[in-house]
Structures are given as structure tokens and as C-alpha cells.
Amino acid sequence: MQPPRPAIVNSRRTSRLPRGARRLQLLRAAQDVFVAQGFHAAAMDDIADRAGVSKPVLYQHFPGKRELYLALLEEHVSELGERVAQAMGGTDDNRARVDGAVGAYFDFIDAEGEAFRLVFESDLRNDADVRAIVDRGTSVCVEAIAEVIAADTGGDPERALLLASGLTGLAETSARWWLPRKGTVSRDEAVSLMSSLAWRGISGFPRVDGDQR
């Protein structure tokens, strides 16, 4: 895991922020700590120090470490779903949609702060609430893509969901493999390669009208 970014200066302990701004500050500090240390090794003391606040201030916003982690997870799972939904809704060209869906995963995984590690590499995945949030986020992405596949092929929803699940799995796995190697393969080239692979498979799926576009 990456070392945490430099701690926020202690002079912020005395500053007063609106509740929403303070909550965001605490979430960003918690993200740094959870990504660097994992859930189990992280402590509320670490998060408070990272944010430059006292522990009582932290507990005013979040009753415990688990609740703080779940709030972060909800935020980033929703972000990924929104990225995929925008890719699906941004064009009527299905080839471009596949490119956009793959690109959404690459951009999410390449985003500053490495929040993807909370979603895909959590050391709390056996927790029922964590699993439910991640599964719900995956379903949002898969269903958004499956809807387009079903409309394009005229196929039944279950087979469209299977294809969409394969596409999201390909995008996630390839993006995570690419991240430490992005100095040798650009983001655009990597997305193009993987989306071309996925498009060949999806475009060859039998259509109800027999059109093999």
C-alpha cells in the first residue's frame, strides 16, 4: 500500500468548519489512513491526527471506525456507478459505450487517493454490510451495461447480464493490472486494447434479428 500523504497541520485543530465541510475533511483523512493501513490496522487516533482534529470532533460525525469506513465505501461505490452510467448515457454508439464503460473503470482505479482499494481490495470484505455495498455497486454497473446489450441484441435479460458481468470483470481486472505499469502503456492505449477485445465478443453475440453487426 502507498504511504499516507503528509499529515494536515495541527493549526487546523482550532479552525471551525461548516458541518458538511468538516465531514468531507474527515472522510478524506480516513481514506488516506484506510488505503495506507487497511481497516483492521487503522485507528481512530490515526484518522483524527491525519485530519488535524481531536477524537471528540471525529466522534461527533462518526460513531466508530466501521461507520466511517462504510460511509467512504458508499461514496466511492456510488462514484463508480455514476461513471459507468454516464458512459452508457453519453452516446448512442454502442462501440463508444463499451469504450466508455472500460474507461470508467480505468479512470476510477487511476483516480487520486486510490479509493478503488477500499472497493476491490478491502480487508473487510467478509463483513456483511461491506459485501452488500460492494455487491450493490457492482449490480448498478452491470445492469446499466446489460440494459444496453439487451436493447442492442434483442437478447433476453439474463444473457445480457452475463455479458455485462464479463465486461465489468474484464475492465476491473485489466485496470488494476495496468495501474503499476501505466508508465509503459498509456491509459488511452490500454482502454482501446481492452474495449476492442470486449467489443469483438459482444458484437459477435447472436442477435434475435440475425444481424451480426
Coordinates of N, CA, C and O in Angstrom, one line a residue, residues 11-186:
S11 N -2.5 23.2 13.2 CA -3.2 24.5 13.4 C -4.7 24.4 13.0 O -5.5 25.2 13.4
R12 N -5.1 23.4 12.2 CA -6.4 23.2 11.8 C -7.3 22.7 13.0 O -8.5 22.7 12.9
R13 N -6.7 22.3 14.1 CA -7.4 21.8 15.2 C -8.3 22.9 15.8 O -9.4 22.6 16.3
T14 N -7.9 24.1 15.6 CA -8.7 25.2 16.2 C -9.7 25.8 15.2 O -10.4 26.7 15.6
S15 N -9.6 25.4 14.0 CA -10.4 26.0 13.0 C -11.8 25.5 13.0 O -12.1 24.4 13.4
R16 N -12.8 26.3 12.7 CA -14.2 25.9 12.7 C -14.7 25.8 11.2 O -14.5 26.7 10.4
L17 N -15.2 24.7 10.9 CA -15.7 24.4 9.5 C -17.2 24.1 9.6 O -17.7 23.6 10.6
P18 N -18.0 24.5 8.5 CA -19.4 24.0 8.5 C -19.4 22.5 8.6 O -18.4 21.8 8.2
R19 N -20.5 21.9 9.1 CA -20.6 20.5 9.3 C -20.3 19.7 8.0 O -19.5 18.7 8.1
G20 N -20.8 20.1 6.9 CA -20.6 19.4 5.7 C -19.1 19.4 5.3 O -18.6 18.3 4.9
A21 N -18.5 20.5 5.4 CA -17.1 20.6 5.1 C -16.2 19.8 6.0 O -15.2 19.2 5.6
R22 N -16.6 19.8 7.3 CA -15.8 19.0 8.3 C -15.9 17.5 8.0 O -15.0 16.8 8.0
R23 N -17.2 17.1 7.7 CA -17.4 15.7 7.3 C -16.5 15.3 6.1 O -15.9 14.2 6.2
L24 N -16.5 16.1 5.1 CA -15.7 15.8 3.9 C -14.2 15.7 4.3 O -13.5 14.8 3.8
Q25 N -13.7 16.6 5.1 CA -12.4 16.6 5.6 C -12.0 15.3 6.3 O -11.0 14.7 6.1
L26 N -12.9 14.9 7.2 CA -12.7 13.6 7.9 C -12.7 12.4 7.0 O -11.9 11.5 7.2
L27 N -13.6 12.4 6.0 CA -13.6 11.3 5.1 C -12.4 11.2 4.2 O -11.8 10.1 4.0
R28 N -11.8 12.4 3.8 CA -10.6 12.4 3.0 C -9.4 11.9 3.9 O -8.6 11.1 3.4
A29 N -9.4 12.3 5.2 CA -8.3 11.8 6.1 C -8.5 10.3 6.3 O -7.5 9.6 6.3
A30 N -9.7 9.9 6.5 CA -9.9 8.4 6.8 C -9.5 7.6 5.5 O -8.9 6.5 5.7
Q31 N -9.8 8.1 4.4 CA -9.4 7.4 3.1 C -7.9 7.2 3.1 O -7.4 6.1 2.8
D32 N -7.2 8.3 3.4 CA -5.7 8.2 3.3 C -5.2 7.1 4.3 O -4.4 6.2 4.0
V33 N -5.8 7.0 5.5 CA -5.4 6.1 6.5 C -5.8 4.7 6.1 O -5.0 3.7 6.2
F34 N -7.1 4.5 5.7 CA -7.5 3.2 5.4 C -6.8 2.6 4.2 O -6.5 1.4 4.1
V35 N -6.5 3.4 3.2 CA -5.8 2.9 2.0 C -4.4 2.5 2.4 O -3.8 1.5 1.9
A36 N -3.7 3.3 3.3 CA -2.3 3.0 3.6 C -2.2 1.8 4.6 O -1.3 1.0 4.5
Q37 N -3.2 1.7 5.5 CA -3.1 0.7 6.6 C -4.1 -0.4 6.5 O -3.8 -1.5 7.2
G38 N -5.1 -0.3 5.8 CA -6.2 -1.3 5.8 C -7.1 -1.0 7.0 O -6.8 -0.2 7.9
F39 N -8.3 -1.6 7.0 CA -9.3 -1.3 8.0 C -8.8 -1.7 9.4 O -8.9 -1.0 10.4
H40 N -8.3 -2.9 9.5 CA -8.0 -3.5 10.8 C -6.9 -2.8 11.5 O -6.9 -2.7 12.7
A41 N -5.9 -2.4 10.7 CA -4.7 -1.8 11.4 C -4.9 -0.3 11.6 O -4.2 0.3 12.5
A42 N -5.9 0.3 11.0 CA -6.2 1.8 11.2 C -6.8 2.0 12.5 O -7.6 1.2 13.1
A43 N -6.5 3.1 13.1 CA -7.1 3.5 14.4 C -7.8 4.9 14.3 O -7.3 5.7 13.5
M44 N -8.8 5.1 15.1 CA -9.4 6.4 15.1 C -8.4 7.5 15.5 O -8.5 8.7 15.0
D45 N -7.5 7.2 16.3 CA -6.4 8.2 16.6 C -5.7 8.6 15.4 O -5.4 9.8 15.2
D46 N -5.3 7.6 14.5 CA -4.6 7.9 13.3 C -5.4 8.9 12.4 O -4.9 9.8 11.8
I47 N -6.7 8.6 12.3 CA -7.6 9.4 11.4 C -7.7 10.8 12.0 O -7.7 11.8 11.2
A48 N -7.9 10.9 13.3 CA -8.0 12.3 13.9 C -6.8 13.1 13.7 O -6.8 14.2 13.3
D49 N -5.6 12.4 13.9 CA -4.3 13.1 13.7 C -4.2 13.5 12.2 O -3.7 14.6 11.9
R50 N -4.6 12.6 11.3 CA -4.5 12.9 9.9 C -5.3 14.1 9.5 O -4.9 14.9 8.7
A51 N -6.5 14.2 10.1 CA -7.4 15.3 9.8 C -7.0 16.6 10.6 O -7.5 17.7 10.3
G52 N -6.2 16.5 11.6 CA -5.8 17.6 12.4 C -6.9 18.0 13.3 O -7.1 19.2 13.6
V53 N -7.7 17.0 13.9 CA -8.8 17.3 14.8 C -8.6 16.4 16.0 O -7.8 15.5 16.0
S54 N -9.4 16.7 17.1 CA -9.4 15.9 18.2 C -10.3 14.7 18.0 O -11.2 14.7 17.1
K55 N -10.1 13.6 18.8 CA -11.0 12.5 18.6 C -12.5 12.8 18.9 O -13.4 12.3 18.2
P56 N -12.8 13.7 19.9 CA -14.2 14.0 20.1 C -14.8 14.6 18.9 O -16.0 14.4 18.6
V57 N -14.1 15.4 18.2 CA -14.6 16.0 16.9 C -14.9 14.9 15.9 O -16.0 14.9 15.3
L58 N -14.0 14.0 15.8 CA -14.2 12.9 14.9 C -15.5 12.1 15.3 O -16.3 11.7 14.4
Y59 N -15.6 11.8 16.6 CA -16.8 11.0 17.0 C -18.1 11.8 17.0 O -19.2 11.2 17.0
Q60 N -18.0 13.1 16.9 CA -19.3 13.9 16.6 C -19.9 13.6 15.3 O -21.1 13.7 15.1
H61 N -19.1 13.2 14.3 CA -19.5 12.9 13.0 C -19.7 11.4 12.7 O -20.6 11.1 11.9
F62 N -18.9 10.6 13.3 CA -18.9 9.2 13.0 C -18.8 8.4 14.4 O -17.8 8.6 15.1
P63 N -19.8 7.6 14.7 CA -19.7 6.9 16.0 C -18.6 5.9 16.1 O -18.3 5.5 17.2
G64 N -18.0 5.5 15.0 CA -17.0 4.5 15.1 C -16.2 4.3 13.8 O -16.6 4.8 12.8
K65 N -15.2 3.5 13.9 CA -14.3 3.3 12.7 C -15.1 2.6 11.6 O -15.0 2.9 10.4
R66 N -15.9 1.6 11.9 CA -16.7 0.9 10.9 C -17.7 1.8 10.2 O -17.8 1.7 9.0
E67 N -18.4 2.6 10.9 CA -19.3 3.5 10.3 C -18.6 4.5 9.3 O -19.1 4.8 8.3
L68 N -17.4 4.9 9.7 CA -16.6 5.8 8.9 C -16.2 5.1 7.6 O -16.3 5.6 6.5
Y69 N -15.8 3.8 7.7 CA -15.4 3.0 6.6 C -16.6 2.8 5.6 O -16.5 2.9 4.4
L70 N -17.8 2.5 6.2 CA -19.0 2.2 5.4 C -19.4 3.5 4.6 O -19.8 3.4 3.5
A71 N -19.3 4.7 5.3 CA -19.6 5.9 4.6 C -18.7 6.2 3.4 O -19.1 6.6 2.3
L72 N -17.4 5.9 3.6 CA -16.4 6.0 2.5 C -16.7 5.1 1.4 O -16.7 5.4 0.2
L73 N -17.0 3.8 1.7 CA -17.3 2.8 0.7 C -18.6 3.2 -0.1 O -18.6 3.1 -1.3
E74 N -19.6 3.6 0.6 CA -20.8 4.1 -0.1 C -20.5 5.2 -1.1 O -21.0 5.2 -2.3
E75 N -19.7 6.1 -0.7 CA -19.3 7.2 -1.6 C -18.6 6.8 -2.8 O -19.0 7.2 -3.9
H76 N -17.7 5.9 -2.7 CA -16.9 5.5 -3.9 C -17.6 4.5 -4.7 O -17.4 4.5 -6.0
V77 N -18.4 3.6 -4.1 CA -19.2 2.7 -5.0 C -20.2 3.5 -5.8 O -20.4 3.2 -7.0
S78 N -20.8 4.5 -5.2 CA -21.7 5.4 -6.0 C -21.0 6.1 -7.1 O -21.5 6.3 -8.2
E79 N -19.8 6.5 -6.8 CA -19.0 7.2 -7.8 C -18.7 6.4 -9.0 O -18.9 6.8 -10.2
L80 N -18.3 5.1 -8.8 CA -18.1 4.2 -9.9 C -19.4 3.9 -10.7 O -19.3 3.9 -11.9
G81 N -20.5 3.7 -10.0 CA -21.7 3.6 -10.7 C -22.1 4.7 -11.6 O -22.6 4.6 -12.7
E82 N -21.9 5.9 -11.1 CA -22.2 7.1 -11.8 C -21.3 7.2 -13.1 O -21.7 7.7 -14.2
R83 N -20.0 6.9 -12.9 CA -19.1 6.9 -14.1 C -19.6 6.0 -15.2 O -19.6 6.3 -16.4
V84 N -20.0 4.8 -14.8 CA -20.5 3.8 -15.8 C -21.8 4.3 -16.4 O -22.0 4.2 -17.6
A85 N -22.7 4.8 -15.6 CA -24.0 5.2 -16.1 C -23.8 6.4 -17.1 O -24.5 6.5 -18.1
Q86 N -22.9 7.3 -16.8 CA -22.6 8.4 -17.7 C -22.0 7.9 -19.0 O -22.4 8.4 -20.1
A87 N -21.2 6.8 -19.0 CA -20.6 6.3 -20.2 C -21.7 5.6 -21.1 O -21.7 5.7 -22.3
M88 N -22.7 5.0 -20.4 CA -23.8 4.4 -21.1 C -24.7 5.4 -21.7 O -25.3 5.2 -22.8
G89 N -24.9 6.5 -21.0 CA -25.9 7.5 -21.5 C -25.3 8.6 -22.3 O -26.1 9.4 -22.8
G90 N -24.0 8.6 -22.4 CA -23.4 9.8 -23.1 C -23.4 9.7 -24.6 O -23.0 10.6 -25.3
T91 N -23.8 8.5 -25.2 CA -23.7 8.3 -26.6 C -24.7 7.2 -27.0 O -25.1 6.4 -26.2
D92 N -25.1 7.2 -28.3 CA -26.0 6.2 -28.8 C -25.2 5.1 -29.6 O -25.7 4.1 -30.1
D93 N -23.9 5.4 -29.7 CA -23.0 4.4 -30.4 C -22.5 3.4 -29.4 O -21.8 3.6 -28.5
N94 N -22.9 2.1 -29.7 CA -22.6 1.0 -28.8 C -21.1 0.7 -28.7 O -20.6 0.3 -27.6
R95 N -20.4 0.9 -29.7 CA -18.9 0.7 -29.6 C -18.3 1.7 -28.7 O -17.4 1.4 -27.9
A96 N -18.8 3.0 -28.8 CA -18.3 4.0 -27.9 C -18.7 3.8 -26.5 O -18.0 4.1 -25.5
R97 N -19.9 3.2 -26.3 CA -20.3 2.8 -24.9 C -19.4 1.8 -24.3 O -19.1 1.9 -23.1
V98 N -19.0 0.8 -25.0 CA -18.1 -0.2 -24.5 C -16.8 0.5 -24.1 O -16.2 0.3 -23.0
D99 N -16.3 1.4 -25.0 CA -15.1 2.1 -24.7 C -15.2 2.9 -23.4 O -14.4 3.0 -22.6
G100 N -16.4 3.6 -23.3 CA -16.7 4.4 -22.1 C -16.8 3.6 -20.8 O -16.3 4.0 -19.8
A101 N -17.4 2.4 -20.9 CA -17.5 1.6 -19.7 C -16.2 1.1 -19.2 O -15.9 1.1 -18.0
V102 N -15.3 0.7 -20.2 CA -14.0 0.2 -19.8 C -13.2 1.4 -19.2 O -12.5 1.3 -18.2
G103 N -13.3 2.6 -19.9 CA -12.6 3.8 -19.5 C -13.0 4.2 -18.1 O -12.2 4.7 -17.3
A104 N -14.3 4.0 -17.8 CA -14.8 4.4 -16.4 C -14.1 3.6 -15.3 O -13.7 4.2 -14.3
Y105 N -13.8 2.4 -15.6 CA -13.1 1.6 -14.6 C -11.6 2.0 -14.5 O -11.1 2.1 -13.4
F106 N -11.0 2.3 -15.6 CA -9.6 2.7 -15.6 C -9.5 4.1 -14.9 O -8.6 4.3 -14.1
D107 N -10.4 5.0 -15.1 CA -10.3 6.3 -14.5 C -10.6 6.2 -13.0 O -10.0 6.9 -12.2
F108 N -11.5 5.3 -12.6 CA -11.8 5.1 -11.2 C -10.6 4.6 -10.5 O -10.2 5.0 -9.4
I109 N -10.0 3.6 -11.1 CA -8.8 3.0 -10.4 C -7.6 3.9 -10.5 O -6.7 3.8 -9.6
D110 N -7.5 4.7 -11.4 CA -6.4 5.6 -11.6 C -6.6 7.0 -10.8 O -5.7 7.8 -10.8
A111 N -7.7 7.1 -10.2 CA -8.0 8.4 -9.5 C -7.1 8.6 -8.3 O -6.7 7.7 -7.6
E112 N -6.9 9.9 -8.0 CA -6.0 10.2 -6.9 C -6.6 9.7 -5.6 O -7.9 9.7 -5.4
G113 N -5.8 9.2 -4.7 CA -6.3 8.7 -3.4 C -6.5 7.2 -3.3 O -6.6 6.6 -2.3
E114 N -6.4 6.5 -4.5 CA -6.5 5.1 -4.6 C -7.8 4.5 -3.8 O -7.7 3.5 -3.1
A115 N -8.9 5.2 -4.0 CA -10.1 4.7 -3.3 C -10.6 3.4 -3.8 O -11.3 2.7 -3.1
F116 N -10.1 3.0 -5.0 CA -10.5 1.7 -5.5 C -10.1 0.6 -4.6 O -10.7 -0.5 -4.6
R117 N -9.1 0.8 -3.8 CA -8.6 -0.3 -2.9 C -9.6 -0.6 -1.8 O -9.7 -1.7 -1.4
L118 N -10.4 0.4 -1.4 CA -11.5 0.2 -0.5 C -12.6 -0.7 -1.1 O -13.2 -1.5 -0.4
V119 N -12.8 -0.5 -2.4 CA -13.9 -1.2 -3.0 C -13.5 -2.6 -3.4 O -14.2 -3.6 -3.2
F120 N -12.3 -2.8 -4.0 CA -11.9 -4.0 -4.6 C -10.9 -4.8 -3.8 O -10.7 -6.0 -4.1
E121 N -10.2 -4.2 -2.8 CA -9.2 -4.9 -2.1 C -9.4 -4.8 -0.6 O -8.4 -4.9 0.2
S122 N -10.6 -4.6 -0.1 CA -10.9 -4.3 1.3 C -10.5 -5.6 2.1 O -10.8 -6.7 1.7
D123 N -9.9 -5.3 3.3 CA -9.7 -6.4 4.2 C -10.9 -6.6 5.1 O -10.8 -7.3 6.1
L124 N -12.0 -6.0 4.7 CA -13.2 -6.2 5.5 C -14.3 -6.8 4.6 O -15.5 -6.7 4.9
R125 N -13.9 -7.5 3.6 CA -14.9 -8.0 2.6 C -15.9 -9.0 3.2 O -16.9 -9.3 2.7
N126 N -15.4 -9.7 4.3 CA -16.3 -10.7 4.9 C -17.4 -10.1 5.8 O -18.3 -10.8 6.3
D127 N -17.3 -8.8 6.0 CA -18.4 -8.1 6.7 C -19.6 -8.0 5.8 O -19.5 -7.6 4.7
A128 N -20.8 -8.4 6.4 CA -22.0 -8.4 5.6 C -22.4 -7.1 5.0 O -22.8 -7.0 3.8
D129 N -22.2 -6.0 5.7 CA -22.6 -4.7 5.2 C -21.6 -4.2 4.1 O -22.0 -3.6 3.2
V130 N -20.3 -4.5 4.3 CA -19.4 -4.1 3.3 C -19.7 -4.9 2.0 O -19.7 -4.3 0.9
R131 N -19.9 -6.2 2.1 CA -20.2 -7.0 1.0 C -21.5 -6.6 0.3 O -21.5 -6.5 -1.0
A132 N -22.5 -6.2 1.1 CA -23.7 -5.7 0.5 C -23.5 -4.4 -0.3 O -24.1 -4.3 -1.4
I133 N -22.7 -3.5 0.2 CA -22.5 -2.2 -0.5 C -21.7 -2.5 -1.8 O -22.1 -2.0 -2.9
V134 N -20.7 -3.3 -1.7 CA -19.9 -3.6 -3.0 C -20.8 -4.3 -4.0 O -20.7 -4.0 -5.2
D135 N -21.5 -5.3 -3.5 CA -22.4 -6.1 -4.4 C -23.4 -5.2 -5.1 O -23.7 -5.3 -6.3
R136 N -24.0 -4.3 -4.3 CA -25.0 -3.3 -4.9 C -24.3 -2.4 -5.9 O -24.9 -2.2 -7.0
G137 N -23.1 -2.0 -5.6 CA -22.5 -1.1 -6.6 C -22.1 -1.9 -7.9 O -22.3 -1.4 -9.0
T138 N -21.7 -3.1 -7.7 CA -21.4 -4.0 -8.9 C -22.7 -4.2 -9.7 O -22.7 -4.1 -11.0
S139 N -23.8 -4.4 -9.1 CA -25.1 -4.6 -9.7 C -25.5 -3.4 -10.5 O -26.0 -3.5 -11.7
V140 N -25.3 -2.2 -10.0 CA -25.6 -1.0 -10.7 C -24.8 -0.9 -12.0 O -25.4 -0.6 -13.1
C141 N -23.6 -1.2 -12.0 CA -22.7 -1.1 -13.2 C -23.1 -2.2 -14.2 O -23.3 -1.9 -15.4
V142 N -23.3 -3.4 -13.7 CA -23.7 -4.5 -14.6 C -25.0 -4.2 -15.2 O -25.2 -4.4 -16.4
E143 N -26.0 -3.8 -14.5 CA -27.3 -3.6 -15.0 C -27.4 -2.4 -16.0 O -28.1 -2.5 -17.0
A144 N -26.6 -1.4 -15.8 CA -26.5 -0.3 -16.7 C -26.0 -0.8 -18.1 O -26.5 -0.4 -19.2
I145 N -25.0 -1.6 -18.0 CA -24.4 -2.1 -19.3 C -25.3 -3.2 -19.9 O -25.5 -3.2 -21.1
A146 N -25.9 -4.0 -19.1 CA -26.8 -5.1 -19.6 C -28.0 -4.5 -20.3 O -28.5 -5.1 -21.3
E147 N -28.5 -3.4 -19.8 CA -29.7 -2.8 -20.5 C -29.4 -2.4 -21.9 O -30.2 -2.7 -22.8
V148 N -28.2 -1.9 -22.1 CA -27.7 -1.5 -23.5 C -27.5 -2.8 -24.4 O -27.9 -2.8 -25.5
I149 N -26.9 -3.8 -23.8 CA -26.6 -5.0 -24.5 C -28.0 -5.7 -24.9 O -28.1 -6.1 -26.1
A150 N -28.9 -5.7 -24.0 CA -30.2 -6.4 -24.3 C -30.9 -5.6 -25.4 O -31.5 -6.2 -26.3
A151 N -30.9 -4.3 -25.4 CA -31.5 -3.4 -26.4 C -30.8 -3.6 -27.7 O -31.5 -3.6 -28.8
D152 N -29.5 -3.8 -27.7 CA -28.8 -3.9 -29.0 C -28.9 -5.2 -29.6 O -29.0 -5.3 -30.9
T153 N -29.0 -6.3 -28.8 CA -29.0 -7.6 -29.4 C -30.4 -8.2 -29.5 O -30.6 -9.2 -30.2
G154 N -31.3 -7.6 -28.7 CA -32.7 -8.2 -28.6 C -32.7 -9.5 -27.8 O -33.7 -10.2 -27.8
G155 N -31.6 -9.8 -27.1 CA -31.5 -11.0 -26.3 C -32.2 -10.9 -25.0 O -32.7 -9.8 -24.6
D156 N -32.3 -12.0 -24.3 CA -33.0 -12.0 -23.0 C -32.1 -11.3 -21.9 O -30.9 -11.3 -22.0
P157 N -32.8 -10.8 -20.9 CA -32.0 -10.1 -19.8 C -30.9 -10.9 -19.2 O -29.9 -10.3 -18.8
E158 N -31.2 -12.2 -18.9 CA -30.2 -12.9 -18.2 C -28.9 -13.1 -19.0 O -27.8 -13.0 -18.4
R159 N -28.9 -13.3 -20.3 CA -27.7 -13.4 -21.1 C -27.1 -12.0 -21.2 O -25.8 -11.9 -21.2
A160 N -27.9 -11.0 -21.2 CA -27.3 -9.6 -21.3 C -26.5 -9.3 -20.0 O -25.4 -8.7 -20.0
L161 N -27.1 -9.8 -18.8 CA -26.4 -9.6 -17.6 C -25.1 -10.4 -17.5 O -24.1 -9.9 -16.9
L162 N -25.1 -11.6 -18.1 CA -23.9 -12.4 -18.1 C -22.8 -11.7 -18.9 O -21.7 -11.6 -18.4
L163 N -23.2 -11.2 -20.0 CA -22.2 -10.4 -20.8 C -21.7 -9.2 -20.1 O -20.5 -8.9 -20.2
A164 N -22.6 -8.5 -19.5 CA -22.2 -7.2 -18.8 C -21.3 -7.5 -17.6 O -20.4 -6.8 -17.4
S165 N -21.6 -8.6 -16.9 CA -20.8 -9.0 -15.8 C -19.4 -9.3 -16.3 O -18.4 -9.0 -15.7
G166 N -19.3 -10.0 -17.5 CA -17.9 -10.3 -18.0 C -17.2 -9.0 -18.4 O -16.0 -8.9 -18.2
L167 N -17.9 -8.1 -18.9 CA -17.3 -6.8 -19.3 C -16.7 -6.0 -18.1 O -15.6 -5.5 -18.1
T168 N -17.5 -6.0 -17.1 CA -17.1 -5.2 -15.9 C -15.9 -6.0 -15.2 O -15.0 -5.3 -14.7
G169 N -16.0 -7.3 -15.2 CA -14.8 -8.0 -14.7 C -13.5 -7.8 -15.4 O -12.5 -7.6 -14.9
L170 N -13.7 -7.8 -16.8 CA -12.5 -7.6 -17.6 C -12.0 -6.2 -17.4 O -10.7 -6.0 -17.3
A171 N -12.9 -5.2 -17.3 CA -12.4 -3.8 -17.1 C -11.7 -3.6 -15.8 O -10.7 -3.0 -15.7
E172 N -12.3 -4.2 -14.7 CA -11.7 -4.0 -13.4 C -10.3 -4.7 -13.3 O -9.3 -4.1 -12.9
T173 N -10.3 -6.0 -13.7 CA -9.0 -6.7 -13.6 C -7.9 -6.1 -14.5 O -6.8 -6.0 -14.0
S174 N -8.2 -5.7 -15.7 CA -7.2 -5.1 -16.6 C -6.7 -3.8 -16.0 O -5.5 -3.5 -16.1
A175 N -7.7 -3.0 -15.5 CA -7.3 -1.7 -15.0 C -6.4 -1.8 -13.7 O -5.4 -1.1 -13.6
R176 N -6.7 -2.8 -12.9 CA -5.8 -3.0 -11.7 C -4.4 -3.5 -12.1 O -3.4 -3.2 -11.5
W177 N -4.4 -4.4 -13.1 CA -3.1 -4.9 -13.6 C -2.3 -3.7 -14.2 O -1.1 -3.6 -14.1
W178 N -3.0 -2.8 -15.0 CA -2.3 -1.8 -15.7 C -1.8 -0.7 -14.8 O -0.7 -0.1 -15.1
L179 N -2.4 -0.4 -13.7 CA -2.1 0.8 -12.8 C -0.6 0.9 -12.5 O 0.0 1.9 -12.7
P180 N 0.1 -0.2 -12.0 CA 1.5 0.0 -11.7 C 2.4 0.0 -12.9 O 3.6 0.2 -12.8
R181 N 1.8 -0.3 -14.1 CA 2.6 -0.3 -15.4 C 2.2 0.8 -16.3 O 2.6 0.8 -17.5
K182 N 1.5 1.8 -15.8 CA 1.0 2.8 -16.7 C 2.1 3.7 -17.3 O 1.8 4.4 -18.3
G183 N 3.3 3.6 -16.8 CA 4.4 4.3 -17.4 C 4.8 3.7 -18.7 O 5.5 4.3 -19.5
T184 N 4.4 2.4 -19.0 CA 4.8 1.8 -20.2 C 3.6 1.7 -21.2 O 3.9 1.5 -22.4
V185 N 2.4 1.7 -20.7 CA 1.2 1.7 -21.5 C 0.3 2.8 -21.1 O -0.1 2.9 -20.0
S186 N 0.0 3.7 -22.1 CA -0.8 4.9 -21.7 C -2.3 4.4 -21.4 O -2.7 3.3 -21.8

